[in-house]
């Protein structure tokens, strides 16, 4: 079993400010916390060259925001952990990315359900330097507020989950990770790209909107886009009729494979079939 949430709304934290932002308190990170940050592979650090991300310590959000602002108009604001959905969407709709200011402990290195500074900065910030992701994440914020009003948030949240968090992209030189949830987990990076267990299926909007996901373990299915620019097309779609169609169809479980799926890899399902230790 996993521990209860320790940070943010789920842990009963009360906001000091209405928008839930707090001081990151960058000066207060300890040597040990900085050391947890410093566990990325060299290749990933390479990709973040334009950002003031130094592998030796936790980045300062003010400095990250300066660079992001110049490139894609985004900034990073510190939050204590998960924030309420409406608050999260409002930040995104205004090109502010809420990043957890706490860092996981050394015993939670590989994956935790709560977004900490490692997941948010190491996973999301480099992607927000990309113009397609920058616009798509903002569109998700705008769409999220609307989906809440329409009572269809679970369907929209699946799109975010299977793209921004756990998406794969078919690059000219092979399958690559763009999902931040994968990028911020070394073992899931290996699992998502190379393991025989999970399904890898071509991204199809309505299919994805029907598909439940796991938040407590590796994914059973990864959806693959052909280019990050595909996300820009997605952001232009009027979702109202899509919600109608999807709402009339049965939900799918993460391990399901449909006759209509474009299957890139049919997983053997071994990882999730094994009894829990
Ligand atoms: N809060 N800090 C933070 N980060 C998230 O990714 C986040 C959140 N609150 C709600 C939320 N995500 C979601 O579950 C929505 O995307 C639906
Ligand atoms: Fe995330």
PDB file of C-alpha atoms and ligand atoms in Angstrom:
ATOM      1  CA  UNK A   1       0.000   0.000   0.000  1.00  0.00           C
ATOM      2  CA  UNK A   2       1.081   3.542  -0.662  1.00  0.00           C
ATOM      3  CA  UNK A   3       1.258   6.335   1.906  1.00  0.00           C
ATOM      4  CA  UNK A   4      -1.443   8.958   2.225  1.00  0.00           C
ATOM      5  CA  UNK A   5      -0.825  12.298   0.459  1.00  0.00           C
ATOM      6  CA  UNK A   6       1.529  14.490   2.492  1.00  0.00           C
ATOM      7  CA  UNK A   7       1.403  17.695   0.464  1.00  0.00           C
ATOM      8  CA  UNK A   8      -1.261  19.962  -0.997  1.00  0.00           C
ATOM      9  CA  UNK A   9      -5.047  19.790  -1.062  1.00  0.00           C
ATOM     10  CA  UNK A  10      -5.309  16.025  -0.577  1.00  0.00           C
ATOM     11  CA  UNK A  11      -3.361  16.274   2.684  1.00  0.00           C
ATOM     12  CA  UNK A  12      -5.723  18.927   4.033  1.00  0.00           C
ATOM     13  CA  UNK A  13      -3.256  21.800   3.536  1.00  0.00           C
ATOM     14  CA  UNK A  14      -5.010  25.193   3.630  1.00  0.00           C
ATOM     15  CA  UNK A  15      -3.955  27.850   1.136  1.00  0.00           C
ATOM     16  CA  UNK A  16      -2.555  31.166   2.343  1.00  0.00           C
ATOM     17  CA  UNK A  17      -3.415  32.803  -0.962  1.00  0.00           C
ATOM     18  CA  UNK A  18      -6.580  32.285  -2.993  1.00  0.00           C
ATOM     19  CA  UNK A  19      -4.668  30.957  -6.017  1.00  0.00           C
ATOM     20  CA  UNK A  20      -2.776  28.442  -3.851  1.00  0.00           C
ATOM     21  CA  UNK A  21       0.647  29.770  -4.830  1.00  0.00           C
ATOM     22  CA  UNK A  22       3.337  29.757  -2.180  1.00  0.00           C
ATOM     23  CA  UNK A  23       6.975  30.759  -2.021  1.00  0.00           C
ATOM     24  CA  UNK A  24       9.017  27.904  -3.402  1.00  0.00           C
ATOM     25  CA  UNK A  25      11.517  28.487  -0.559  1.00  0.00           C
ATOM     26  CA  UNK A  26      14.339  27.497  -2.835  1.00  0.00           C
ATOM     27  CA  UNK A  27      16.931  28.492  -0.235  1.00  0.00           C
ATOM     28  CA  UNK A  28      15.577  25.846   2.137  1.00  0.00           C
ATOM     29  CA  UNK A  29      16.320  22.723   0.116  1.00  0.00           C
ATOM     30  CA  UNK A  30      18.959  20.618   1.845  1.00  0.00           C
ATOM     31  CA  UNK A  31      22.038  19.012   0.308  1.00  0.00           C
ATOM     32  CA  UNK A  32      20.229  15.686   0.498  1.00  0.00           C
ATOM     33  CA  UNK A  33      17.218  17.081  -1.384  1.00  0.00           C
ATOM     34  CA  UNK A  34      19.498  18.466  -4.098  1.00  0.00           C
ATOM     35  CA  UNK A  35      21.163  15.056  -4.330  1.00  0.00           C
ATOM     36  CA  UNK A  36      17.811  13.412  -5.097  1.00  0.00           C
ATOM     37  CA  UNK A  37      17.448  15.793  -8.025  1.00  0.00           C
ATOM     38  CA  UNK A  38      20.770  14.760  -9.447  1.00  0.00           C
ATOM     39  CA  UNK A  39      19.821  11.306 -10.737  1.00  0.00           C
ATOM     40  CA  UNK A  40      18.985  11.868 -14.360  1.00  0.00           C
ATOM     41  CA  UNK A  41      20.753  10.192 -17.259  1.00  0.00           C
ATOM     42  CA  UNK A  42      23.112  12.375 -19.289  1.00  0.00           C
ATOM     43  CA  UNK A  43      20.989  12.168 -22.449  1.00  0.00           C
ATOM     44  CA  UNK A  44      18.026  13.771 -20.751  1.00  0.00           C
ATOM     45  CA  UNK A  45      20.140  16.559 -19.260  1.00  0.00           C
ATOM     46  CA  UNK A  46      21.479  17.203 -22.780  1.00  0.00           C
ATOM     47  CA  UNK A  47      17.929  17.914 -23.979  1.00  0.00           C
ATOM     48  CA  UNK A  48      17.455  20.632 -21.397  1.00  0.00           C
ATOM     49  CA  UNK A  49      20.434  22.689 -22.487  1.00  0.00           C
ATOM     50  CA  UNK A  50      18.490  25.915 -22.983  1.00  0.00           C
ATOM     51  CA  UNK A  51      17.227  25.884 -19.409  1.00  0.00           C
ATOM     52  CA  UNK A  52      19.196  26.858 -16.323  1.00  0.00           C
ATOM     53  CA  UNK A  53      18.928  23.288 -15.044  1.00  0.00           C
ATOM     54  CA  UNK A  54      22.137  22.221 -13.459  1.00  0.00           C
ATOM     55  CA  UNK A  55      22.395  18.561 -12.600  1.00  0.00           C
ATOM     56  CA  UNK A  56      23.889  19.373  -9.212  1.00  0.00           C
ATOM     57  CA  UNK A  57      20.940  21.117  -7.570  1.00  0.00           C
ATOM     58  CA  UNK A  58      17.198  21.834  -7.676  1.00  0.00           C
ATOM     59  CA  UNK A  59      16.511  24.654 -10.141  1.00  0.00           C
ATOM     60  CA  UNK A  60      15.226  28.046  -9.050  1.00  0.00           C
ATOM     61  CA  UNK A  61      11.744  28.627 -10.505  1.00  0.00           C
ATOM     62  CA  UNK A  62      12.451  32.338 -11.021  1.00  0.00           C
ATOM     63  CA  UNK A  63      15.334  31.560 -13.343  1.00  0.00           C
ATOM     64  CA  UNK A  64      13.408  28.819 -15.145  1.00  0.00           C
ATOM     65  CA  UNK A  65      10.499  31.196 -15.682  1.00  0.00           C
ATOM     66  CA  UNK A  66      12.732  33.845 -17.278  1.00  0.00           C
ATOM     67  CA  UNK A  67      13.888  31.417 -19.943  1.00  0.00           C
ATOM     68  CA  UNK A  68      10.490  29.805 -20.460  1.00  0.00           C
ATOM     69  CA  UNK A  69       8.831  33.212 -20.753  1.00  0.00           C
ATOM     70  CA  UNK A  70      11.224  34.199 -23.542  1.00  0.00           C
ATOM     71  CA  UNK A  71      10.627  30.974 -25.471  1.00  0.00           C
ATOM     72  CA  UNK A  72       6.943  30.125 -25.046  1.00  0.00           C
ATOM     73  CA  UNK A  73       5.458  32.668 -22.625  1.00  0.00           C
ATOM     74  CA  UNK A  74       5.120  30.194 -19.745  1.00  0.00           C
ATOM     75  CA  UNK A  75       6.143  30.642 -16.134  1.00  0.00           C
ATOM     76  CA  UNK A  76       6.498  28.283 -13.194  1.00  0.00           C
ATOM     77  CA  UNK A  77       4.659  28.972  -9.936  1.00  0.00           C
ATOM     78  CA  UNK A  78       5.265  26.996  -6.761  1.00  0.00           C
ATOM     79  CA  UNK A  79       2.420  25.060  -5.107  1.00  0.00           C
ATOM     80  CA  UNK A  80       2.475  22.703  -2.101  1.00  0.00           C
ATOM     81  CA  UNK A  81       1.467  19.603  -4.110  1.00  0.00           C
ATOM     82  CA  UNK A  82      -1.793  18.682  -5.855  1.00  0.00           C
ATOM     83  CA  UNK A  83      -4.146  21.655  -6.046  1.00  0.00           C
ATOM     84  CA  UNK A  84      -7.904  21.536  -6.714  1.00  0.00           C
ATOM     85  CA  UNK A  85      -8.793  20.864 -10.368  1.00  0.00           C
ATOM     86  CA  UNK A  86     -10.288  24.318 -11.020  1.00  0.00           C
ATOM     87  CA  UNK A  87      -7.197  26.041  -9.598  1.00  0.00           C
ATOM     88  CA  UNK A  88      -4.922  23.847 -11.699  1.00  0.00           C
ATOM     89  CA  UNK A  89      -6.867  24.609 -14.872  1.00  0.00           C
ATOM     90  CA  UNK A  90      -6.917  28.346 -14.193  1.00  0.00           C
ATOM     91  CA  UNK A  91      -3.128  28.394 -13.883  1.00  0.00           C
ATOM     92  CA  UNK A  92      -2.657  26.424 -17.101  1.00  0.00           C
ATOM     93  CA  UNK A  93      -5.168  28.543 -19.003  1.00  0.00           C
ATOM     94  CA  UNK A  94      -2.942  31.510 -18.105  1.00  0.00           C
ATOM     95  CA  UNK A  95       0.319  29.778 -19.026  1.00  0.00           C
ATOM     96  CA  UNK A  96       1.433  29.323 -15.438  1.00  0.00           C
ATOM     97  CA  UNK A  97       2.622  25.844 -14.601  1.00  0.00           C
ATOM     98  CA  UNK A  98       2.056  24.937 -10.945  1.00  0.00           C
ATOM     99  CA  UNK A  99       5.070  22.989  -9.722  1.00  0.00           C
ATOM    100  CA  UNK A 100       5.336  21.201  -6.396  1.00  0.00           C
ATOM    101  CA  UNK A 101       8.143  22.786  -4.372  1.00  0.00           C
ATOM    102  CA  UNK A 102       8.841  19.728  -2.220  1.00  0.00           C
ATOM    103  CA  UNK A 103      11.089  16.925  -3.360  1.00  0.00           C
ATOM    104  CA  UNK A 104      10.506  13.213  -2.819  1.00  0.00           C
ATOM    105  CA  UNK A 105      12.561  11.373  -0.263  1.00  0.00           C
ATOM    106  CA  UNK A 106      15.353   8.991  -1.269  1.00  0.00           C
ATOM    107  CA  UNK A 107      13.039   6.011  -0.592  1.00  0.00           C
ATOM    108  CA  UNK A 108      10.498   7.205  -3.213  1.00  0.00           C
ATOM    109  CA  UNK A 109      12.979   7.679  -6.001  1.00  0.00           C
ATOM    110  CA  UNK A 110      11.201   6.020  -8.815  1.00  0.00           C
ATOM    111  CA  UNK A 111       7.592   7.015  -8.742  1.00  0.00           C
ATOM    112  CA  UNK A 112       5.164   8.830  -6.550  1.00  0.00           C
ATOM    113  CA  UNK A 113       1.570   9.834  -7.186  1.00  0.00           C
ATOM    114  CA  UNK A 114       2.018  13.379  -5.953  1.00  0.00           C
ATOM    115  CA  UNK A 115       3.771  15.825  -8.273  1.00  0.00           C
ATOM    116  CA  UNK A 116       6.998  16.997  -6.618  1.00  0.00           C
ATOM    117  CA  UNK A 117       9.655  19.414  -7.867  1.00  0.00           C
ATOM    118  CA  UNK A 118      11.470  16.587  -9.649  1.00  0.00           C
ATOM    119  CA  UNK A 119       8.438  15.421 -11.647  1.00  0.00           C
ATOM    120  CA  UNK A 120       7.262  18.935 -12.445  1.00  0.00           C
ATOM    121  CA  UNK A 121      10.597  20.488 -13.360  1.00  0.00           C
ATOM    122  CA  UNK A 122      12.384  17.492 -14.784  1.00  0.00           C
ATOM    123  CA  UNK A 123       9.279  16.119 -16.488  1.00  0.00           C
ATOM    124  CA  UNK A 124       7.157  19.114 -17.525  1.00  0.00           C
ATOM    125  CA  UNK A 125       9.370  22.178 -17.787  1.00  0.00           C
ATOM    126  CA  UNK A 126      11.599  20.969 -20.654  1.00  0.00           C
ATOM    127  CA  UNK A 127       8.466  20.062 -22.639  1.00  0.00           C
ATOM    128  CA  UNK A 128       6.945  23.518 -22.049  1.00  0.00           C
ATOM    129  CA  UNK A 129       9.849  24.923 -24.095  1.00  0.00           C
ATOM    130  CA  UNK A 130       8.155  23.262 -27.089  1.00  0.00           C
ATOM    131  CA  UNK A 131       5.572  25.528 -28.777  1.00  0.00           C
ATOM    132  CA  UNK A 132       3.101  22.699 -29.507  1.00  0.00           C
ATOM    133  CA  UNK A 133       3.126  21.425 -25.925  1.00  0.00           C
ATOM    134  CA  UNK A 134       3.010  24.996 -24.632  1.00  0.00           C
ATOM    135  CA  UNK A 135      -0.218  25.681 -26.544  1.00  0.00           C
ATOM    136  CA  UNK A 136      -1.704  22.253 -25.879  1.00  0.00           C
ATOM    137  CA  UNK A 137      -1.278  22.472 -22.113  1.00  0.00           C
ATOM    138  CA  UNK A 138      -2.864  25.925 -22.097  1.00  0.00           C
ATOM    139  CA  UNK A 139      -5.775  24.572 -24.166  1.00  0.00           C
ATOM    140  CA  UNK A 140      -6.160  21.763 -21.618  1.00  0.00           C
ATOM    141  CA  UNK A 141      -6.551  24.402 -18.896  1.00  0.00           C
ATOM    142  CA  UNK A 142      -9.261  26.222 -20.858  1.00  0.00           C
ATOM    143  CA  UNK A 143     -10.953  22.930 -21.795  1.00  0.00           C
ATOM    144  CA  UNK A 144     -10.727  21.651 -18.215  1.00  0.00           C
ATOM    145  CA  UNK A 145     -12.766  24.519 -16.829  1.00  0.00           C
ATOM    146  CA  UNK A 146     -15.404  23.831 -19.485  1.00  0.00           C
ATOM    147  CA  UNK A 147     -15.345  20.061 -18.974  1.00  0.00           C
ATOM    148  CA  UNK A 148     -15.982  20.592 -15.252  1.00  0.00           C
ATOM    149  CA  UNK A 149     -19.099  22.637 -16.055  1.00  0.00           C
ATOM    150  CA  UNK A 150     -20.293  19.920 -18.442  1.00  0.00           C
ATOM    151  CA  UNK A 151     -19.547  17.132 -15.969  1.00  0.00           C
ATOM    152  CA  UNK A 152     -17.182  15.355 -18.371  1.00  0.00           C
ATOM    153  CA  UNK A 153     -13.840  16.004 -16.709  1.00  0.00           C
ATOM    154  CA  UNK A 154     -12.844  12.317 -16.448  1.00  0.00           C
ATOM    155  CA  UNK A 155     -12.963  12.003 -20.246  1.00  0.00           C
ATOM    156  CA  UNK A 156     -10.800  15.085 -20.789  1.00  0.00           C
ATOM    157  CA  UNK A 157      -8.381  14.178 -18.005  1.00  0.00           C
ATOM    158  CA  UNK A 158      -7.636  10.921 -19.864  1.00  0.00           C
ATOM    159  CA  UNK A 159      -6.434  12.929 -22.852  1.00  0.00           C
ATOM    160  CA  UNK A 160      -3.971  14.803 -20.639  1.00  0.00           C
ATOM    161  CA  UNK A 161      -2.899  11.608 -18.902  1.00  0.00           C
ATOM    162  CA  UNK A 162      -2.183   9.688 -22.091  1.00  0.00           C
ATOM    163  CA  UNK A 163      -0.417  12.639 -23.790  1.00  0.00           C
ATOM    164  CA  UNK A 164       1.251  15.198 -21.517  1.00  0.00           C
ATOM    165  CA  UNK A 165       1.875  12.687 -18.720  1.00  0.00           C
ATOM    166  CA  UNK A 166       2.385   9.303 -20.419  1.00  0.00           C
ATOM    167  CA  UNK A 167       2.625   9.976 -24.146  1.00  0.00           C
ATOM    168  CA  UNK A 168       5.045   8.427 -26.629  1.00  0.00           C
ATOM    169  CA  UNK A 169       5.933   9.911 -30.013  1.00  0.00           C
ATOM    170  CA  UNK A 170       7.009   8.117 -33.158  1.00  0.00           C
ATOM    171  CA  UNK A 171      10.130  10.046 -34.127  1.00  0.00           C
ATOM    172  CA  UNK A 172      12.139   9.652 -37.374  1.00  0.00           C
ATOM    173  CA  UNK A 173      14.658   7.590 -35.394  1.00  0.00           C
ATOM    174  CA  UNK A 174      12.229   5.508 -33.353  1.00  0.00           C
ATOM    175  CA  UNK A 175       9.797   5.634 -30.454  1.00  0.00           C
ATOM    176  CA  UNK A 176      10.547   8.334 -27.881  1.00  0.00           C
ATOM    177  CA  UNK A 177       9.118   9.614 -24.574  1.00  0.00           C
ATOM    178  CA  UNK A 178       7.434  13.002 -24.352  1.00  0.00           C
ATOM    179  CA  UNK A 179       5.163  12.257 -21.369  1.00  0.00           C
ATOM    180  CA  UNK A 180       6.421  13.904 -18.205  1.00  0.00           C
ATOM    181  CA  UNK A 181       5.284  11.090 -15.935  1.00  0.00           C
ATOM    182  CA  UNK A 182       7.503   8.702 -17.859  1.00  0.00           C
ATOM    183  CA  UNK A 183      10.433  11.095 -18.221  1.00  0.00           C
ATOM    184  CA  UNK A 184      10.600  11.643 -14.477  1.00  0.00           C
ATOM    185  CA  UNK A 185      10.819   7.898 -13.735  1.00  0.00           C
ATOM    186  CA  UNK A 186      13.917   6.058 -14.818  1.00  0.00           C
ATOM    187  CA  UNK A 187      12.362   2.592 -14.591  1.00  0.00           C
ATOM    188  CA  UNK A 188       9.170   3.635 -16.368  1.00  0.00           C
ATOM    189  CA  UNK A 189      11.266   5.192 -19.139  1.00  0.00           C
ATOM    190  CA  UNK A 190      12.737   1.767 -19.781  1.00  0.00           C
ATOM    191  CA  UNK A 191       9.400  -0.016 -19.318  1.00  0.00           C
ATOM    192  CA  UNK A 192       7.413   2.302 -21.608  1.00  0.00           C
ATOM    193  CA  UNK A 193       9.815   2.063 -24.520  1.00  0.00           C
ATOM    194  CA  UNK A 194      11.360  -1.391 -24.259  1.00  0.00           C
ATOM    195  CA  UNK A 195       9.359  -3.782 -22.089  1.00  0.00           C
ATOM    196  CA  UNK A 196       7.293  -6.483 -23.825  1.00  0.00           C
ATOM    197  CA  UNK A 197       4.455  -6.142 -21.300  1.00  0.00           C
ATOM    198  CA  UNK A 198       2.513  -2.943 -22.183  1.00  0.00           C
ATOM    199  CA  UNK A 199       0.427  -2.315 -25.299  1.00  0.00           C
ATOM    200  CA  UNK A 200       1.575   0.517 -27.571  1.00  0.00           C
ATOM    201  CA  UNK A 201      -1.300   1.817 -29.643  1.00  0.00           C
ATOM    202  CA  UNK A 202      -1.699   4.660 -32.127  1.00  0.00           C
ATOM    203  CA  UNK A 203      -3.348   7.660 -30.477  1.00  0.00           C
ATOM    204  CA  UNK A 204      -7.042   8.073 -31.370  1.00  0.00           C
ATOM    205  CA  UNK A 205      -8.942  10.766 -29.466  1.00  0.00           C
ATOM    206  CA  UNK A 206     -12.251   9.033 -28.748  1.00  0.00           C
ATOM    207  CA  UNK A 207     -10.539   5.734 -27.946  1.00  0.00           C
ATOM    208  CA  UNK A 208      -8.337   7.487 -25.398  1.00  0.00           C
ATOM    209  CA  UNK A 209     -11.238   9.411 -23.854  1.00  0.00           C
ATOM    210  CA  UNK A 210     -12.922   6.080 -23.055  1.00  0.00           C
ATOM    211  CA  UNK A 211      -9.872   4.486 -21.464  1.00  0.00           C
ATOM    212  CA  UNK A 212      -9.313   4.349 -17.714  1.00  0.00           C
ATOM    213  CA  UNK A 213      -5.770   4.691 -16.396  1.00  0.00           C
ATOM    214  CA  UNK A 214      -3.688   3.596 -13.438  1.00  0.00           C
ATOM    215  CA  UNK A 215      -2.188   6.235 -11.204  1.00  0.00           C
ATOM    216  CA  UNK A 216      -0.384   3.866  -8.858  1.00  0.00           C
ATOM    217  CA  UNK A 217       1.825   1.833 -11.181  1.00  0.00           C
ATOM    218  CA  UNK A 218       3.333   1.661 -14.673  1.00  0.00           C
ATOM    219  CA  UNK A 219       0.762   2.045 -17.459  1.00  0.00           C
ATOM    220  CA  UNK A 220      -0.665  -1.020 -19.220  1.00  0.00           C
ATOM    221  CA  UNK A 221      -1.038   0.965 -22.431  1.00  0.00           C
ATOM    222  CA  UNK A 222       0.865   3.842 -23.994  1.00  0.00           C
ATOM    223  CA  UNK A 223      -0.650   5.842 -26.855  1.00  0.00           C
ATOM    224  CA  UNK A 224       1.665   6.974 -29.612  1.00  0.00           C
ATOM    225  CA  UNK A 225       1.379  10.210 -31.606  1.00  0.00           C
ATOM    226  CA  UNK A 226       3.231  10.799 -34.877  1.00  0.00           C
ATOM    227  CA  UNK A 227       4.356  14.319 -34.129  1.00  0.00           C
ATOM    228  CA  UNK A 228       4.011  16.793 -31.270  1.00  0.00           C
ATOM    229  CA  UNK A 229       2.232  19.029 -33.778  1.00  0.00           C
ATOM    230  CA  UNK A 230      -0.644  16.498 -33.767  1.00  0.00           C
ATOM    231  CA  UNK A 231      -1.450  17.941 -30.339  1.00  0.00           C
ATOM    232  CA  UNK A 232      -2.055  21.361 -31.887  1.00  0.00           C
ATOM    233  CA  UNK A 233      -4.717  19.834 -34.139  1.00  0.00           C
ATOM    234  CA  UNK A 234      -6.279  18.219 -31.079  1.00  0.00           C
ATOM    235  CA  UNK A 235      -6.435  21.546 -29.296  1.00  0.00           C
ATOM    236  CA  UNK A 236      -8.520  23.004 -32.160  1.00  0.00           C
ATOM    237  CA  UNK A 237     -11.269  20.358 -32.035  1.00  0.00           C
ATOM    238  CA  UNK A 238     -14.673  21.306 -30.634  1.00  0.00           C
ATOM    239  CA  UNK A 239     -15.013  18.741 -27.863  1.00  0.00           C
ATOM    240  CA  UNK A 240     -18.755  19.200 -27.227  1.00  0.00           C
ATOM    241  CA  UNK A 241     -19.935  16.643 -29.842  1.00  0.00           C
ATOM    242  CA  UNK A 242     -17.016  14.389 -28.923  1.00  0.00           C
ATOM    243  CA  UNK A 243     -18.138  14.270 -25.282  1.00  0.00           C
ATOM    244  CA  UNK A 244     -21.609  13.298 -26.517  1.00  0.00           C
ATOM    245  CA  UNK A 245     -20.364  10.389 -28.613  1.00  0.00           C
ATOM    246  CA  UNK A 246     -17.874   9.174 -26.014  1.00  0.00           C
ATOM    247  CA  UNK A 247     -20.476   9.381 -23.234  1.00  0.00           C
ATOM    248  CA  UNK A 248     -22.703   6.968 -25.155  1.00  0.00           C
ATOM    249  CA  UNK A 249     -19.968   4.314 -25.450  1.00  0.00           C
ATOM    250  CA  UNK A 250     -18.731   1.905 -22.770  1.00  0.00           C
ATOM    251  CA  UNK A 251     -15.579   2.711 -20.820  1.00  0.00           C
ATOM    252  CA  UNK A 252     -12.474   0.708 -21.612  1.00  0.00           C
ATOM    253  CA  UNK A 253      -9.982  -0.808 -19.201  1.00  0.00           C
ATOM    254  CA  UNK A 254      -6.277  -0.011 -19.589  1.00  0.00           C
ATOM    255  CA  UNK A 255      -5.408  -3.484 -20.902  1.00  0.00           C
ATOM    256  CA  UNK A 256      -8.160  -3.661 -23.568  1.00  0.00           C
ATOM    257  CA  UNK A 257      -7.240  -3.919 -27.252  1.00  0.00           C
ATOM    258  CA  UNK A 258      -9.926  -3.185 -29.854  1.00  0.00           C
ATOM    259  CA  UNK A 259     -10.225  -4.509 -33.402  1.00  0.00           C
ATOM    260  CA  UNK A 260     -10.104  -0.876 -34.573  1.00  0.00           C
ATOM    261  CA  UNK A 261      -6.837  -0.086 -32.719  1.00  0.00           C
ATOM    262  CA  UNK A 262      -3.665   0.643 -34.652  1.00  0.00           C
ATOM    263  CA  UNK A 263      -1.507  -1.696 -32.593  1.00  0.00           C
ATOM    264  CA  UNK A 264       2.225  -0.925 -32.742  1.00  0.00           C
ATOM    265  CA  UNK A 265       3.075  -3.471 -30.077  1.00  0.00           C
ATOM    266  CA  UNK A 266       0.713  -6.023 -28.598  1.00  0.00           C
ATOM    267  CA  UNK A 267       1.879  -6.382 -25.031  1.00  0.00           C
ATOM    268  CA  UNK A 268       2.173  -9.764 -23.320  1.00  0.00           C
ATOM    269  CA  UNK A 269       0.724  -8.223 -20.131  1.00  0.00           C
ATOM    270  CA  UNK A 270       3.193 -10.044 -17.890  1.00  0.00           C
ATOM    271  CA  UNK A 271       4.028  -7.114 -15.645  1.00  0.00           C
ATOM    272  CA  UNK A 272       0.447  -6.455 -14.523  1.00  0.00           C
ATOM    273  CA  UNK A 273      -0.524 -10.154 -14.474  1.00  0.00           C
ATOM    274  CA  UNK A 274       2.152 -10.992 -11.902  1.00  0.00           C
ATOM    275  CA  UNK A 275       0.866 -11.187  -8.318  1.00  0.00           C
ATOM    276  CA  UNK A 276       1.846  -8.178  -6.203  1.00  0.00           C
ATOM    277  CA  UNK A 277       4.832  -8.826  -3.958  1.00  0.00           C
TER     278      UNK A 277
HETATM  279  N1  LIG B   1      -2.257  19.800  -9.162  1.00  0.00           N
HETATM  280  N2  LIG B   1      -0.115  20.485  -8.729  1.00  0.00           N
HETATM  281  C1  LIG B   1      -0.967  19.780  -9.478  1.00  0.00           C
HETATM  282  N3  LIG B   1      -0.493  19.068 -10.539  1.00  0.00           N
HETATM  283  C2  LIG B   1      -1.332  18.339 -11.327  1.00  0.00           C
HETATM  284  O1  LIG B   1      -0.886  17.702 -12.304  1.00  0.00           O
HETATM  285  C3  LIG B   1      -2.706  18.338 -11.017  1.00  0.00           C
HETATM  286  C4  LIG B   1      -3.150  19.098  -9.916  1.00  0.00           C
HETATM  287  N4  LIG B   1      -4.454  19.122  -9.576  1.00  0.00           N
HETATM  288  C5  LIG B   1      -5.430  18.409 -10.344  1.00  0.00           C
HETATM  289  C6  LIG B   1      -4.862  17.633 -11.466  1.00  0.00           C
HETATM  290  N5  LIG B   1      -3.598  17.618 -11.751  1.00  0.00           N
HETATM  291  C7  LIG B   1      -5.731  16.808 -12.289  1.00  0.00           C
HETATM  292  O2  LIG B   1      -6.092  15.591 -11.809  1.00  0.00           O
HETATM  293  C8  LIG B   1      -6.395  17.380 -13.477  1.00  0.00           C
HETATM  294  O3  LIG B   1      -5.483  17.277 -14.553  1.00  0.00           O
HETATM  295  C9  LIG B   1      -7.678  16.688 -13.827  1.00  0.00           C
HETATM  296 FE1  LIG B   2       2.576  15.832 -14.182  1.00  0.00          FE
END
